CSV table of C-alpha atoms in Angstrom, one decimal:
chain,number,residue,atom,x,y,z
A,212,GLY,CA,-16.3,-124.2,77.6
A,213,GLU,CA,-13.0,-126.2,77.1
A,214,LYS,CA,-13.1,-125.3,73.4
A,215,GLU,CA,-13.4,-121.6,74.2
A,216,MET,CA,-10.5,-121.8,76.7
A,217,THR,CA,-8.2,-123.5,74.1
A,218,GLU,CA,-9.2,-120.9,71.5
A,219,MET,CA,-8.5,-118.0,73.9
A,220,THR,CA,-4.8,-117.4,74.0
A,221,ASP,CA,-3.0,-116.3,77.1
A,222,PHE,CA,-2.6,-112.8,75.7
A,223,VAL,CA,-6.3,-112.4,75.0
A,224,PHE,CA,-7.1,-113.9,78.4
A,225,TRP,CA,-5.0,-111.5,80.4
A,226,MET,CA,-5.9,-108.5,78.2
A,227,THR,CA,-9.6,-109.3,78.8
A,228,VAL,CA,-9.0,-109.4,82.6
A,229,ILE,CA,-7.0,-106.1,82.4
A,230,ILE,CA,-9.7,-104.4,80.3
A,231,PHE,CA,-12.5,-105.6,82.7
A,232,ALA,CA,-10.5,-104.4,85.8
A,233,ALA,CA,-9.6,-101.1,84.2
A,234,THR,CA,-13.2,-100.4,83.2
A,235,ILE,CA,-14.6,-101.2,86.6
A,236,LEU,CA,-11.8,-99.0,88.1
A,237,ALA,CA,-12.7,-96.1,85.8
A,238,VAL,CA,-16.4,-96.5,86.7
A,239,VAL,CA,-15.6,-96.4,90.5
A,240,SER,CA,-13.1,-93.6,90.3
A,241,GLY,CA,-15.1,-91.4,88.0
A,242,VAL,CA,-12.0,-90.5,86.0
A,243,ILE,CA,-14.3,-90.6,82.9
A,244,ASP,CA,-18.1,-90.9,82.6
A,245,SER,CA,-19.3,-94.3,83.7
A,246,SER,CA,-21.3,-94.9,80.5
A,247,VAL,CA,-18.3,-94.0,78.3
A,248,ALA,CA,-16.0,-96.3,80.4
A,249,ALA,CA,-18.5,-99.2,80.0
A,250,VAL,CA,-18.9,-98.8,76.3
A,251,LEU,CA,-15.2,-98.3,75.7
A,252,GLY,CA,-14.5,-101.5,77.7
A,253,VAL,CA,-16.9,-103.5,75.5
A,254,LEU,CA,-15.4,-102.1,72.3
A,255,SER,CA,-11.9,-103.0,73.5
A,256,MET,CA,-13.0,-106.6,74.2
A,257,VAL,CA,-14.5,-106.8,70.7
A,258,TRP,CA,-11.5,-105.4,68.9
A,259,LEU,CA,-9.3,-107.7,71.0
A,260,GLY,CA,-11.2,-110.7,69.9
A,261,THR,CA,-12.6,-111.7,73.3
A,262,MET,CA,-16.1,-111.7,71.7
A,263,THR,CA,-17.7,-110.8,68.4
A,264,PRO,CA,-20.0,-107.8,68.0
A,265,SER,CA,-22.9,-110.3,67.9
A,266,ASP,CA,-21.7,-111.8,71.2
A,267,ALA,CA,-21.7,-108.3,72.8
A,268,PHE,CA,-25.2,-107.6,71.5
A,269,ASN,CA,-26.6,-110.9,72.7
A,270,ALA,CA,-25.0,-110.5,76.2
A,271,VAL,CA,-27.3,-107.5,76.8
A,272,ASP,CA,-30.6,-108.4,78.4
A,273,TRP,CA,-32.8,-106.3,76.2
A,274,ASN,CA,-35.8,-107.4,78.2
A,275,VAL,CA,-34.4,-105.6,81.2
A,276,MET,CA,-33.5,-102.5,79.1
A,277,ALA,CA,-37.1,-102.4,77.8
A,278,ILE,CA,-38.4,-102.5,81.4
A,279,LEU,CA,-36.1,-99.6,82.5
A,280,VAL,CA,-36.9,-97.3,79.6
A,281,SER,CA,-40.7,-98.0,79.7
A,282,ILE,CA,-41.0,-97.4,83.4
A,283,TRP,CA,-38.9,-94.3,83.2
A,284,ILE,CA,-41.2,-92.9,80.5
A,285,ILE,CA,-44.3,-93.6,82.6
A,286,ALA,CA,-42.6,-92.1,85.7
A,287,GLY,CA,-41.8,-89.0,83.6
A,288,TYR,CA,-45.4,-88.4,83.0
A,289,LEU,CA,-46.2,-89.2,86.6
A,290,GLY,CA,-43.8,-86.5,87.7
A,291,LYS,CA,-45.6,-83.9,85.6
A,292,THR,CA,-49.1,-84.6,87.1
A,293,GLY,CA,-48.5,-82.6,90.3
A,294,ILE,CA,-49.0,-85.7,92.4
A,295,PRO,CA,-45.5,-85.5,94.0
A,296,GLU,CA,-46.2,-81.9,95.1
A,297,TRP,CA,-49.7,-82.9,96.4
A,298,LEU,CA,-48.2,-85.8,98.4
A,299,SER,CA,-45.5,-83.5,99.9
A,300,VAL,CA,-48.1,-80.9,101.0
A,301,LYS,CA,-50.3,-83.7,102.5
A,302,ALA,CA,-47.2,-84.9,104.4
A,303,LEU,CA,-46.8,-81.4,105.8
A,304,ALA,CA,-50.4,-81.2,106.9
A,305,VAL,CA,-50.3,-84.7,108.5
A,306,SER,CA,-47.0,-83.8,110.3
A,307,ARG,CA,-48.6,-80.5,111.7
A,308,GLY,CA,-45.2,-78.9,111.5
A,309,ASN,CA,-43.4,-81.6,113.4
A,310,GLY,CA,-40.0,-81.5,111.6
A,311,ALA,CA,-38.9,-85.0,112.5
A,312,LEU,CA,-42.2,-86.6,111.6
A,313,LEU,CA,-42.2,-84.7,108.2
A,314,VAL,CA,-38.7,-86.1,107.4
A,315,MET,CA,-39.9,-89.6,108.2
A,316,ILE,CA,-43.1,-89.3,106.1
A,317,HIS,CA,-41.1,-87.9,103.2
A,318,SER,CA,-38.6,-90.7,103.5
A,319,MET,CA,-41.4,-93.3,103.6
A,320,LEU,CA,-43.1,-91.7,100.6
A,321,SER,CA,-39.8,-91.8,98.6
A,322,GLY,CA,-39.1,-95.4,99.6
A,323,THR,CA,-42.6,-96.5,98.7
A,324,ILE,CA,-42.6,-94.8,95.3
A,325,SER,CA,-39.2,-96.3,94.5
A,326,LEU,CA,-40.8,-99.7,94.7
A,327,VAL,CA,-42.0,-99.2,91.2
A,328,VAL,CA,-40.0,-96.2,90.0
A,329,ASP,CA,-36.2,-95.8,89.4
A,330,ASN,CA,-34.5,-94.3,92.5
A,331,VAL,CA,-32.9,-91.4,90.6
A,332,VAL,CA,-36.3,-90.5,89.1
A,333,VAL,CA,-37.8,-90.6,92.6
A,334,ILE,CA,-35.2,-88.2,94.0
A,335,LEU,CA,-35.7,-85.8,91.0
A,336,MET,CA,-39.5,-85.9,91.7
A,337,MET,CA,-39.4,-85.6,95.6
A,338,ALA,CA,-36.4,-83.5,96.4
A,339,PRO,CA,-37.5,-80.3,94.6
A,340,VAL,CA,-41.0,-80.3,96.2
A,341,ALA,CA,-39.5,-81.0,99.7
A,342,ILE,CA,-37.1,-78.0,99.5
A,343,PRO,CA,-39.7,-75.2,100.0
A,344,ILE,CA,-41.3,-77.2,102.9
A,345,VAL,CA,-37.9,-77.7,104.5
A,346,ARG,CA,-37.1,-73.9,104.1
A,347,HIS,CA,-40.6,-73.1,105.4
A,348,LEU,CA,-40.0,-75.2,108.6
A,349,ASN,CA,-36.5,-73.7,109.0
A,350,LEU,CA,-34.9,-77.2,109.0
A,351,PRO,CA,-31.4,-78.0,107.7
A,352,LEU,CA,-31.6,-79.1,104.1
A,353,ALA,CA,-28.8,-81.7,103.8
A,354,PRO,CA,-30.1,-84.5,106.1
A,355,VAL,CA,-33.6,-84.2,104.7
A,356,ILE,CA,-32.6,-84.5,101.0
A,357,LEU,CA,-30.0,-87.2,101.9
A,358,MET,CA,-32.7,-89.2,103.7
A,359,ILE,CA,-34.9,-89.0,100.5
A,360,GLY,CA,-31.8,-90.3,98.6
A,361,PHE,CA,-31.1,-93.1,101.0
A,362,SER,CA,-34.7,-94.2,101.1
A,363,SER,CA,-35.2,-94.2,97.4
A,364,ASN,CA,-32.0,-96.2,96.9
A,365,PHE,CA,-33.0,-98.6,99.8
A,366,MET,CA,-36.4,-99.8,98.5
A,367,GLY,CA,-35.5,-100.1,94.8
A,368,THR,CA,-34.8,-103.9,95.3
A,369,ALA,CA,-38.0,-104.7,97.2
A,370,LEU,CA,-39.9,-105.4,93.9
A,371,LEU,CA,-38.9,-106.1,90.3
A,372,LEU,CA,-39.5,-102.6,88.9
A,373,GLY,CA,-37.7,-100.2,91.1
A,374,ASP,CA,-34.0,-100.7,90.3
A,375,LEU,CA,-31.5,-102.6,88.2
A,376,PRO,CA,-30.4,-105.2,90.8
A,377,PRO,CA,-33.8,-107.0,91.0
A,378,GLN,CA,-34.1,-106.9,87.2
A,379,MET,CA,-30.6,-108.4,86.9
A,380,LEU,CA,-31.7,-111.1,89.4
A,381,HIS,CA,-34.8,-111.7,87.2
A,382,SER,CA,-32.4,-112.0,84.1
A,383,VAL,CA,-30.0,-114.4,85.7
A,384,SER,CA,-32.4,-116.6,87.8
A,385,GLY,CA,-35.8,-116.3,86.1
A,386,ILE,CA,-37.5,-115.1,89.3
A,387,GLU,CA,-41.0,-113.6,88.6
A,388,PHE,CA,-42.7,-110.4,89.9
A,389,MET,CA,-44.7,-112.0,92.7
A,390,GLU,CA,-41.7,-114.0,94.0
A,391,PHE,CA,-40.2,-110.8,95.3
A,392,ILE,CA,-43.1,-110.8,97.8
A,393,TRP,CA,-43.3,-114.5,98.6
A,394,GLN,CA,-41.1,-117.3,97.3
A,395,ASP,CA,-40.9,-121.0,98.1
A,396,GLY,CA,-43.2,-120.7,101.1
A,397,ARG,CA,-41.4,-117.8,102.8
A,398,PRO,CA,-41.2,-114.0,102.7
A,399,SER,CA,-38.7,-112.6,100.2
A,400,SER,CA,-37.4,-109.2,99.3
A,401,PHE,CA,-40.5,-106.9,99.8
A,402,PRO,CA,-41.5,-107.9,103.3
A,403,ILE,CA,-37.8,-108.2,104.5
A,404,LEU,CA,-36.9,-104.8,103.2
A,405,MET,CA,-40.1,-103.1,104.3
A,406,VAL,CA,-39.7,-104.3,107.9
A,407,THR,CA,-36.0,-103.3,107.7
A,408,PHE,CA,-36.9,-99.9,106.3
A,409,ILE,CA,-39.5,-99.0,109.0
A,410,LEU,CA,-37.1,-100.0,111.8
A,411,THR,CA,-34.2,-98.1,110.2
A,412,LEU,CA,-36.3,-94.9,109.8
A,413,TYR,CA,-37.1,-95.2,113.6
A,414,ILE,CA,-33.4,-95.5,114.4
A,415,MET,CA,-32.7,-92.4,112.2
A,416,TYR,CA,-35.5,-90.6,114.0
A,417,LEU,CA,-33.9,-91.3,117.4
A,418,PHE,CA,-30.4,-90.6,116.1
A,419,GLY,CA,-30.7,-87.3,114.3
A,420,PHE,CA,-34.2,-86.0,113.9
A,421,ARG,CA,-36.1,-86.1,117.2
A,422,LYS,CA,-34.7,-82.7,118.1
A,423,ALA,CA,-36.2,-81.2,115.0
A,424,SER,CA,-39.8,-81.8,116.2
A,425,ASN,CA,-40.3,-78.7,118.3
A,426,LYS,CA,-38.2,-76.5,116.0
A,427,GLY,CA,-40.4,-77.4,113.0
A,428,ALA,CA,-43.6,-76.9,114.8
A,429,ASP,CA,-42.5,-73.4,116.0
A,430,ALA,CA,-41.5,-72.4,112.5
A,431,ALA,CA,-44.7,-73.7,111.0
A,432,ALA,CA,-46.9,-72.0,113.6
A,433,GLY,CA,-47.5,-68.8,111.7
A,434,SER,CA,-50.7,-67.4,113.0
A,435,THR,CA,-51.5,-70.5,115.0
A,436,ASP,CA,-50.2,-71.4,118.5
A,437,GLY,CA,-47.7,-73.9,117.2
A,438,LYS,CA,-49.3,-76.8,119.1
A,439,GLY,CA,-50.9,-78.8,116.3
A,440,GLY,CA,-53.0,-76.1,114.7
A,441,PRO,CA,-53.3,-75.5,110.9
A,442,VAL,CA,-50.0,-75.3,109.1
A,443,GLU,CA,-49.6,-72.6,106.4
A,444,LEU,CA,-48.6,-74.4,103.1
A,445,PRO,CA,-45.7,-73.0,101.1
A,446,PHE,CA,-47.2,-73.7,97.7
A,447,ASP,CA,-50.5,-74.8,96.1
A,448,ALA,CA,-51.5,-78.4,96.9
A,449,SER,CA,-54.0,-78.8,94.0
A,450,ILE,CA,-53.3,-81.1,91.0
A,451,PRO,CA,-53.4,-78.9,87.9
A,452,ASP,CA,-55.2,-81.4,85.6
A,453,LYS,CA,-57.1,-84.2,87.3
A,454,LEU,CA,-58.0,-85.9,84.0
A,455,PHE,CA,-54.3,-86.0,83.0
A,456,ALA,CA,-53.3,-87.3,86.5
A,457,THR,CA,-56.1,-90.0,86.4
A,458,ILE,CA,-55.0,-91.2,82.9
A,459,VAL,CA,-51.3,-91.5,84.0
A,460,VAL,CA,-52.0,-93.2,87.3
A,461,THR,CA,-54.4,-95.6,85.7
A,462,GLY,CA,-51.8,-96.4,83.0
A,463,PHE,CA,-49.1,-96.8,85.6
A,464,PHE,CA,-51.0,-99.3,87.8
A,465,ALA,CA,-52.4,-101.2,84.8
A,466,THR,CA,-48.9,-101.7,83.6
A,467,ILE,CA,-47.7,-102.9,87.1
A,468,ILE,CA,-50.7,-105.3,87.4
A,469,ALA,CA,-50.0,-106.7,83.9
A,470,MET,CA,-46.4,-107.2,84.8
A,471,ALA,CA,-47.4,-109.0,88.0
A,472,LEU,CA,-49.5,-111.4,85.9
A,473,ARG,CA,-46.7,-112.1,83.4
A,474,GLU,CA,-46.8,-115.9,83.9
A,475,HIS,CA,-50.4,-116.0,83.0
A,476,LEU,CA,-50.1,-113.5,80.1
A,477,GLY,CA,-47.1,-115.4,78.6
A,478,PHE,CA,-45.2,-112.3,77.4
A,479,PRO,CA,-41.8,-111.0,78.6
A,480,LEU,CA,-41.8,-108.3,81.2
A,481,GLY,CA,-40.1,-105.8,78.9
A,482,PHE,CA,-42.8,-106.3,76.2
A,483,ILE,CA,-45.5,-105.7,78.8
A,484,ALA,CA,-43.9,-102.6,80.2
A,485,LEU,CA,-43.2,-101.2,76.7
A,486,THR,CA,-46.8,-101.9,75.7
A,487,GLY,CA,-48.0,-99.9,78.8
A,488,ALA,CA,-45.7,-97.0,78.0
A,489,MET,CA,-46.8,-96.9,74.4
A,490,VAL,CA,-50.5,-97.1,75.2
A,491,LEU,CA,-50.1,-94.2,77.7
A,492,ILE,CA,-48.2,-92.1,75.2
A,493,LEU,CA,-50.9,-92.7,72.5
A,494,VAL,CA,-53.8,-91.8,74.9
A,495,VAL,CA,-52.0,-88.7,76.3
A,496,GLU,CA,-50.9,-87.5,72.8
A,497,GLY,CA,-54.3,-88.3,71.3
A,498,MET,CA,-56.1,-86.3,73.9
A,499,GLY,CA,-53.5,-83.5,73.9
A,500,HIS,CA,-55.9,-80.7,73.2
A,501,ARG,CA,-57.9,-81.5,76.3
A,502,LEU,CA,-55.0,-82.1,78.7
A,503,LYS,CA,-52.4,-79.9,80.5
A,504,LYS,CA,-49.5,-82.2,79.6
A,505,PRO,CA,-45.8,-82.1,78.8
A,506,ASP,CA,-44.6,-82.5,75.3
A,507,PHE,CA,-43.4,-86.0,74.5
A,508,GLU,CA,-40.0,-84.6,73.5
A,509,GLU,CA,-39.7,-83.2,77.1
A,510,ILE,CA,-40.3,-86.7,78.5
A,511,LEU,CA,-37.7,-88.2,76.2
A,512,GLN,CA,-35.2,-85.5,77.2
A,513,GLU,CA,-35.6,-86.3,80.8
A,514,LEU,CA,-34.7,-90.0,80.3
A,515,ASP,CA,-31.3,-90.7,81.8
A,516,TRP,CA,-29.6,-91.8,78.5
A,517,ARG,CA,-26.2,-92.0,80.2
A,518,ALA,CA,-27.5,-94.6,82.6
A,519,ILE,CA,-29.1,-96.5,79.7
A,520,PHE,CA,-25.8,-96.7,77.8
A,521,PHE,CA,-24.0,-97.6,81.1
A,522,TYR,CA,-26.4,-100.6,81.7
A,523,ILE,CA,-26.1,-101.8,78.1
A,524,GLY,CA,-22.3,-101.6,78.3
A,525,LEU,CA,-22.3,-103.3,81.8
A,526,PHE,CA,-24.2,-106.4,80.5
A,527,ALA,CA,-21.9,-106.7,77.5
A,528,LEU,CA,-18.8,-106.1,79.6
A,529,VAL,CA,-19.7,-108.9,82.1
A,530,GLY,CA,-20.7,-111.1,79.1
A,531,GLY,CA,-17.1,-110.7,77.8
A,532,PHE,CA,-15.5,-111.3,81.2
A,533,GLU,CA,-17.5,-114.5,81.5
A,534,LYS,CA,-15.6,-115.9,78.5
A,535,THR,CA,-12.5,-116.0,80.7
A,536,HIS,CA,-14.3,-118.5,82.9
A,537,LEU,CA,-12.7,-116.9,86.0
A,538,LEU,CA,-16.2,-116.5,87.6
A,539,GLN,CA,-16.7,-120.3,87.1
A,540,ASP,CA,-13.3,-121.0,88.5
A,541,LEU,CA,-14.1,-118.8,91.5
A,542,ALA,CA,-17.4,-120.6,92.0
A,543,ASN,CA,-15.6,-124.0,91.9
A,544,TYR,CA,-13.2,-122.7,94.5
A,545,LEU,CA,-15.9,-121.4,96.8
A,546,ALA,CA,-18.3,-124.3,96.4
A,547,PRO,CA,-16.9,-126.5,99.2
A,548,LEU,CA,-17.2,-123.6,101.7
A,549,PHE,CA,-20.9,-123.0,100.8
A,550,LYS,CA,-21.7,-126.7,100.8
A,551,GLU,CA,-20.0,-127.3,104.1
A,552,ASN,CA,-21.6,-124.3,106.0
A,553,ILE,CA,-24.1,-122.1,104.2
A,554,ILE,CA,-24.4,-119.9,107.3
A,555,VAL,CA,-20.7,-119.0,107.3
A,556,GLY,CA,-20.7,-118.7,103.5
A,557,ALA,CA,-23.8,-116.4,103.3
A,558,SER,CA,-22.6,-114.3,106.2
A,559,LEU,CA,-19.2,-113.9,104.6
A,560,LEU,CA,-20.8,-112.9,101.2
A,561,TYR,CA,-23.1,-110.4,103.0
A,562,TRP,CA,-20.5,-108.6,105.1
A,563,VAL,CA,-17.8,-108.6,102.4
A,564,THR,CA,-20.3,-107.1,100.0
A,565,ILE,CA,-21.5,-104.2,102.2
A,566,PRO,CA,-18.1,-102.3,102.3
A,567,ILE,CA,-17.2,-103.2,98.7
A,568,VAL,CA,-20.4,-101.7,97.2
A,569,GLY,CA,-20.0,-98.7,99.4
A,570,VAL,CA,-17.1,-97.7,97.2
A,571,VAL,CA,-17.7,-99.7,94.0
A,572,GLU,CA,-20.7,-99.0,91.7
A,573,HIS,CA,-23.0,-101.7,93.0
A,574,ASP,CA,-24.7,-102.7,89.8
A,575,ALA,CA,-21.5,-104.0,88.2
A,576,TYR,CA,-20.5,-105.9,91.4
A,577,ILE,CA,-24.0,-107.5,91.8
A,578,LEU,CA,-24.2,-108.6,88.2
A,579,THR,CA,-20.8,-110.2,88.3
A,580,PHE,CA,-21.5,-112.1,91.5
A,581,LEU,CA,-25.0,-113.2,90.3
A,582,TYR,CA,-23.3,-115.1,87.5
A,583,MET,CA,-20.9,-116.6,90.1
A,584,ILE,CA,-23.8,-117.8,92.3
A,585,ARG,CA,-25.5,-119.3,89.3
A,586,ASP,CA,-22.3,-121.3,88.6
A,587,LEU,CA,-22.3,-122.3,92.2
A,588,GLY,CA,-25.7,-123.8,91.7
A,589,GLU,CA,-24.2,-126.2,89.1
A,590,GLN,CA,-21.9,-127.4,91.9
A,591,GLY,CA,-24.9,-128.4,94.0
A,592,VAL,CA,-24.9,-125.3,96.3
A,593,GLU,CA,-28.3,-124.0,97.4
A,594,VAL,CA,-28.4,-120.7,95.5
A,595,TRP,CA,-31.4,-118.7,96.8
A,596,PRO,CA,-30.0,-117.9,100.2
A,597,LEU,CA,-27.0,-116.5,98.4
A,598,TYR,CA,-28.9,-114.7,95.7
A,599,TRP,CA,-31.0,-112.9,98.4
A,600,MET,CA,-28.1,-112.1,100.7
A,601,LEU,CA,-26.1,-110.7,97.8
A,602,VAL,CA,-28.8,-108.5,96.3
A,603,LEU,CA,-30.0,-107.2,99.8
A,604,SER,CA,-26.4,-106.4,101.0
A,605,GLY,CA,-25.5,-105.0,97.5
A,606,THR,CA,-28.4,-102.6,97.8
A,607,LEU,CA,-28.0,-101.5,101.4
A,608,GLY,CA,-24.2,-101.1,101.3
A,609,SER,CA,-24.4,-98.8,98.3
A,610,ASN,CA,-25.9,-96.1,100.6
A,611,LEU,CA,-22.5,-95.6,102.2
A,612,THR,CA,-21.0,-93.2,99.6
A,613,ILE,CA,-21.9,-91.6,96.2
A,614,ALA,CA,-19.5,-94.0,94.5
A,615,GLY,CA,-21.7,-97.0,95.4
A,616,ALA,CA,-25.0,-95.5,94.2
A,617,PRO,CA,-25.5,-92.8,91.5
A,618,ALA,CA,-28.8,-91.8,93.2
A,619,LEU,CA,-26.9,-90.4,96.2
A,620,TYR,CA,-24.7,-88.3,93.8
A,621,VAL,CA,-27.9,-86.8,92.5
A,622,ALA,CA,-29.2,-86.0,96.0
A,623,LEU,CA,-25.9,-84.5,97.1
A,624,ASN,CA,-25.8,-82.3,94.0
A,625,ILE,CA,-29.3,-80.9,94.8
A,626,VAL,CA,-28.2,-80.1,98.4
A,627,GLU,CA,-25.0,-78.4,97.3
A,628,ARG,CA,-26.8,-76.4,94.6
A,629,GLU,CA,-29.5,-75.2,96.9
A,630,ASP,CA,-27.3,-74.5,99.9
A,631,ARG,CA,-24.5,-73.0,97.7
A,632,ARG,CA,-21.9,-74.9,99.7
A,633,LYS,CA,-19.8,-78.1,99.5
A,634,VAL,CA,-21.1,-80.7,101.9
A,635,PRO,CA,-18.1,-82.0,103.9
A,636,ILE,CA,-17.5,-85.7,103.7
A,637,LYS,CA,-17.7,-86.0,107.5
A,638,GLU,CA,-21.2,-84.5,107.4
A,639,PHE,CA,-22.3,-86.9,104.6
A,640,LEU,CA,-20.8,-89.9,106.4
A,641,LYS,CA,-22.5,-89.0,109.6
A,642,TRP,CA,-25.8,-89.7,108.0
A,643,SER,CA,-24.9,-92.4,105.4
A,644,PHE,CA,-22.8,-94.5,107.8
A,645,THR,CA,-25.5,-94.5,110.5
A,646,PHE,CA,-28.3,-95.3,108.0
A,647,THR,CA,-26.2,-98.1,106.2
A,648,LEU,CA,-25.1,-99.7,109.4
A,649,ALA,CA,-28.5,-99.8,111.0
A,650,ALA,CA,-30.2,-101.1,107.9
A,651,SER,CA,-27.5,-103.7,107.3
A,652,ILE,CA,-27.6,-105.2,110.8
A,653,ILE,CA,-31.4,-105.4,110.8
A,654,CYS,CA,-31.6,-106.9,107.3
A,655,PHE,CA,-28.9,-109.4,108.1
A,656,ILE,CA,-30.7,-110.8,111.1
A,657,ILE,CA,-34.0,-111.0,109.2
A,658,GLY,CA,-32.5,-112.4,106.1
A,659,MET,CA,-30.5,-115.1,107.9
A,660,MET,CA,-33.5,-116.3,109.9
A,661,ILE,CA,-35.7,-116.5,106.9
A,662,TRP,CA,-33.4,-117.6,104.1
A,663,VAL,CA,-30.1,-119.0,105.4
A,664,VAL,CA,-30.7,-120.8,108.7
A,665,PRO,CA,-33.5,-123.1,107.3
A,666,PHE,CA,-31.1,-124.3,104.6
A,667,ALA,CA,-28.3,-125.1,107.1
A,668,GLN,CA,-27.7,-128.9,107.5
C-alpha cells in the first residue's frame, strides 16, 4: 500500500478523485447514459495511469457478471411461458374484484419473484399483464404500477440472486446463498426483509388503497352482483405451451437449488448459474420443433446490455478509486466511532444512507461503502452489523426517486406511456416517500434488534 502511495503522484491522485466524483455525478444526474459514464471513467483512469488495463479487468467480479447474465437469460424464457399472465389472472380471481386486495397481491407477487429475478425484469414481466386488469377494474394506473416497481426493487436484496447489492456483498465478504436466510445463529436478509415487506404493504393498504376496494368490486361485477361473485377475466388465463413452461420452471429451480448448494458442489456461483442457463438453452433449442418458444436471438435482445456495461464499469471504477486509499483512510477515521458505540455507528450509517441513495444510484454507493466496511474489519470493528445495515438501507432508500433505482425509472416510463401524461413529481413522491419511510423505520427496528444491539458492549 505504501509503495503504491509513493508511486502515485499528487497529480494522478487528485485527478483520480476528480474522475471518480465526476463519473458518479454523471451517473446520478443522467447527463449522459450511466453505462457510458462508467466506462468513460474507467478509460480515463487507465489513460491517466491510475491503473493498468489488466488492473481494470481484474477489478471486475466476473463471477457476479456471470450470475447476472445467466439469471437474466433464464428469466427471459420464464417471461415467455405465460406464467406471469397466469399469476395475474389468478390474483384477480382471488381478489374477487377487490381493488385494494388485488394491488397487494400483485405487489406481493412482484416482490416474491424479485427474490430470484432482477427487479427490472420483474417489472417488465408483471406491469404489462397488470395493466389490462387495472383498466378492467377502473383503478388509477400510476399507484398500481409504482407499487410493482417499489416491491420489485425492495425484495431484490433478500436473497443472493435478485439484485446487484447482495451479489456485491457476496463478492466483498464471501457470504454464501443460505447465509442470506440464516447467518451466525440469527435471521439475516430474507426473514428481515420479508417481515418488513408484509408490514409495509399493510401500511400502504391503509394509506392509499383501502378506498379502492369497493370501487374495484363494482367495476368487476359485470353480470354478477358485485359482492364476491365470479369476476370476468380481461384476457386468457391459460399457459400456451405447458411443456415449454415445465422445462423452463424446472431449469429455473434446478439452477437456484444448485446455487444454494454451492459450498458442497465446490464451484463458483457464476459457473453454476451459467451452466443452468446453457443447459436450459440446449434443451429448449434442441426440442424447438415441439415447443412454442421464443427464438434465442429474441432472448438475447431483451438482455439489458446497458446495465451489464454499467456494472462492469462500476466494479472497475471503484477498483481504480481504491488505489487512492481514501476508503481505507475513511475507515481508519471512522473506526474509533464504531468501536466505541456500534449502536450509534450503525444507526448513523443506516439513516445517512437512506436519503443519499434516494438521489444517488445505489449500486455505486453500496459497492464503495462495502469496501470501506471491509477495511473497518481490519481495524477490529465487527463488520456484519454494518454490512447488513448498509445493504438493507441502501436498498430501501433507493425507492425514494428514480435516480436511486433504475427499476423505478422503468415503472414510471410504463405509466407515462400508458396514461399518455407526465406523472407530476408530487404524485410520485406521495407514494414513494410513504413506502420508503414506512419500510425504513420497520426494517431499522428489526435490523437493530437482531444485528446491532447483540454486538453492543
